[in-house]
Coordinates of C-alpha atoms in Angstrom, one line a residue:
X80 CA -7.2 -10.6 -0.3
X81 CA -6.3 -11.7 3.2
X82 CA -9.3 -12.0 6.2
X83 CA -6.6 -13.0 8.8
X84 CA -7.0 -11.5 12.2
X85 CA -3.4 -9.9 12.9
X86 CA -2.7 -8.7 16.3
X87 CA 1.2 -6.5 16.7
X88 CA 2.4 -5.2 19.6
X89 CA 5.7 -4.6 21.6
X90 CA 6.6 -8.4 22.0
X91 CA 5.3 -8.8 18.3
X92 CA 6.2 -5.8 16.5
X93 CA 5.1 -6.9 12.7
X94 CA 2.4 -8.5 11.3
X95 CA 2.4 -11.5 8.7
X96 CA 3.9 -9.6 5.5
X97 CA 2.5 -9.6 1.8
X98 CA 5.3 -10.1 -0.3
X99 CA 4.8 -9.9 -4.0
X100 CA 7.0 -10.1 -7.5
X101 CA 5.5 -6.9 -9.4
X102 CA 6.1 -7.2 -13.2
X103 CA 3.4 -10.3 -13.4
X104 CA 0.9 -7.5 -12.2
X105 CA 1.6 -4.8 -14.4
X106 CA 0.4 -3.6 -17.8
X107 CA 2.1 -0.1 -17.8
X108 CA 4.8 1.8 -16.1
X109 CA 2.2 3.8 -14.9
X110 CA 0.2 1.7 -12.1
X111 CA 0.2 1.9 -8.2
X112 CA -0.5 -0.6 -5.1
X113 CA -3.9 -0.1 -3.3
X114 CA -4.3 -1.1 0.2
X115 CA -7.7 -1.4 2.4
X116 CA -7.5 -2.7 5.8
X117 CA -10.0 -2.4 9.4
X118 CA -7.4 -1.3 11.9
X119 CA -8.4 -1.5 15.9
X120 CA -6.3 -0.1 18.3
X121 CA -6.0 0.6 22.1
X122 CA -5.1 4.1 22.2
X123 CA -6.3 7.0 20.9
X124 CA -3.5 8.5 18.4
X125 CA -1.8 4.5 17.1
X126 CA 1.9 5.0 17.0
X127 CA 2.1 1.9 14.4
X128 CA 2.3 2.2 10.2
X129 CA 1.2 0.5 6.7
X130 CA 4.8 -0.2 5.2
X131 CA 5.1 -0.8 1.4
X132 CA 8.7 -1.1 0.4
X133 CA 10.3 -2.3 -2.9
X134 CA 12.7 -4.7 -3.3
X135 CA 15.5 -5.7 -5.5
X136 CA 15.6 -9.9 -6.3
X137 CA 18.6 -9.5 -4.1
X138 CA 16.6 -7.7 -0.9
X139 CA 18.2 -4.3 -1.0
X140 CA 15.3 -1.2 -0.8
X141 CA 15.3 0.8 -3.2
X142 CA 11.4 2.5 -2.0
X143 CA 10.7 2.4 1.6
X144 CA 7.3 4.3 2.0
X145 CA 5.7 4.1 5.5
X146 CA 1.9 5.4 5.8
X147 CA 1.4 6.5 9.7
X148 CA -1.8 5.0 11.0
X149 CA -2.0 8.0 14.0
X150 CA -4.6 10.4 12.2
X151 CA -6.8 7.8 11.4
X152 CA -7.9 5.1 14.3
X153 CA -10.3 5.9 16.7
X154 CA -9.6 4.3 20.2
X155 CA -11.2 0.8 20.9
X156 CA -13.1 0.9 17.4
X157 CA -12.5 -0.7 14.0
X158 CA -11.7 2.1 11.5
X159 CA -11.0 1.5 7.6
X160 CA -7.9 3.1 6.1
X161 CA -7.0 3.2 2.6
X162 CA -3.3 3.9 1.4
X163 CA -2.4 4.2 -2.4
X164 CA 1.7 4.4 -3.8
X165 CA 2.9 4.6 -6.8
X166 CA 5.1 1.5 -8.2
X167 CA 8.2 3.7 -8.6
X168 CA 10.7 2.3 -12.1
X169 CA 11.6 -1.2 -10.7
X170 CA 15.2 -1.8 -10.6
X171 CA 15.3 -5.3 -12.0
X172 CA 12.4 -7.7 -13.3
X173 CA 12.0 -9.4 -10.0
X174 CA 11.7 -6.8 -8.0
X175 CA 8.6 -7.7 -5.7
X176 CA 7.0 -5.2 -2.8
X177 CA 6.9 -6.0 0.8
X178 CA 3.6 -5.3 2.5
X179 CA 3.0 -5.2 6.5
X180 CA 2.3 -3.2 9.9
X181 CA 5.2 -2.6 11.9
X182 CA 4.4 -1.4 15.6
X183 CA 6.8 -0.4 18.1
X184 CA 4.6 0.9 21.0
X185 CA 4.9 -0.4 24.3
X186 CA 1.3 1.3 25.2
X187 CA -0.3 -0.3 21.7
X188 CA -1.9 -3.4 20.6
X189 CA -3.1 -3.1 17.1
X190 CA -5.2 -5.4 15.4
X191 CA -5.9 -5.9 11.9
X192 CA -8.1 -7.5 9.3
X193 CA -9.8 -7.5 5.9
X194 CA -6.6 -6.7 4.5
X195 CA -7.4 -6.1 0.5
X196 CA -4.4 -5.3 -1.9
X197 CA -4.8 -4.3 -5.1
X198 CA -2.4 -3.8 -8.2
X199 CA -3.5 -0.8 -10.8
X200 CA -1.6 0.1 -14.1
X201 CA -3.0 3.0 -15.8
X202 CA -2.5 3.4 -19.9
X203 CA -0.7 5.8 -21.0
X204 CA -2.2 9.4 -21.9
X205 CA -1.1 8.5 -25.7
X206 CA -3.0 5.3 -25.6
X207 CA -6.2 7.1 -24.3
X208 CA -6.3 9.9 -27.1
X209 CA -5.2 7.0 -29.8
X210 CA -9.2 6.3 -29.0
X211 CA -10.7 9.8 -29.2
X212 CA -11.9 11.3 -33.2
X213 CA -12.4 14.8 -32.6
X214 CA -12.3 17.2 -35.5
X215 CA -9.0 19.3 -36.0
X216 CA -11.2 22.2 -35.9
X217 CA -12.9 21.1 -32.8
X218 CA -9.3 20.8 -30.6
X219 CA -8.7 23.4 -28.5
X220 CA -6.0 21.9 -26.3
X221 CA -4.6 18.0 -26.2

């Protein structure tokens, strides 16, 4: 979790980045990356984005998935966002993910803060029914 006040804008175009290997965080195939933030911007549709992009150990992108922040600010008042992505089948096993705000708006200064990022692995549907003792007779669809 990160509390730093980040302010982008023309001259600064990208905030301080989260970067992150992914395998230490993972307990299945099937997880995702959460990400909570206050956002406060200057104009009324925000021309900036949440980038999460996955990397090779080498720095070549393999996932690039920007989440445009222009539906969601209100002008000159803090306004909470929440993104999810799905880790997509990492490459290599030090792949990391690359986390910032990128903004190229001459109009816009965006600020940001309370930045929370969460890893999530799911089990696997097998694992979950492994658990479950429900008569034969009793199963109508699995």
């Amino acid at each position: 979790k990160e509390n730093k006040f980040t302010g982008i804008n023309y001259e600064n175009p990208y905030s301080n980045e989260f970067r992150k290997e992914i395998k230490p965080h993972l307990i299945s195939s099937n997880a995702f990356i959460k990400i909570n933030a206050d956002i406060f911007s200057n104009i009324s549709r925000s021309e900036s984005k949440l980038i999460i992009e996955y990397k090779t150990a080498n720095g070549i992108t393999y996932s690039y998935n920007p989440f445009y922040l222009n539906q969601y600010n209100k002008k000159n008042k803090w306004t909470h966002i929440e993104f999810a992505v799905y880790i997509p089948e990492m490459l290599t096993n030090n792949d990391y993910v690359k986390i910032f705000f990128f903004n190229t708006s001459e109009k816009e200064t965006l600020f940001v803060k309370n930045i929370k990022i969460e890893f999530i692995s799911l089990k696997q549907e097998q694992e979950l029914l492994n658990g479950i003792n429900i008569p034969d007779n009793r199963v109508v669809e699995k």
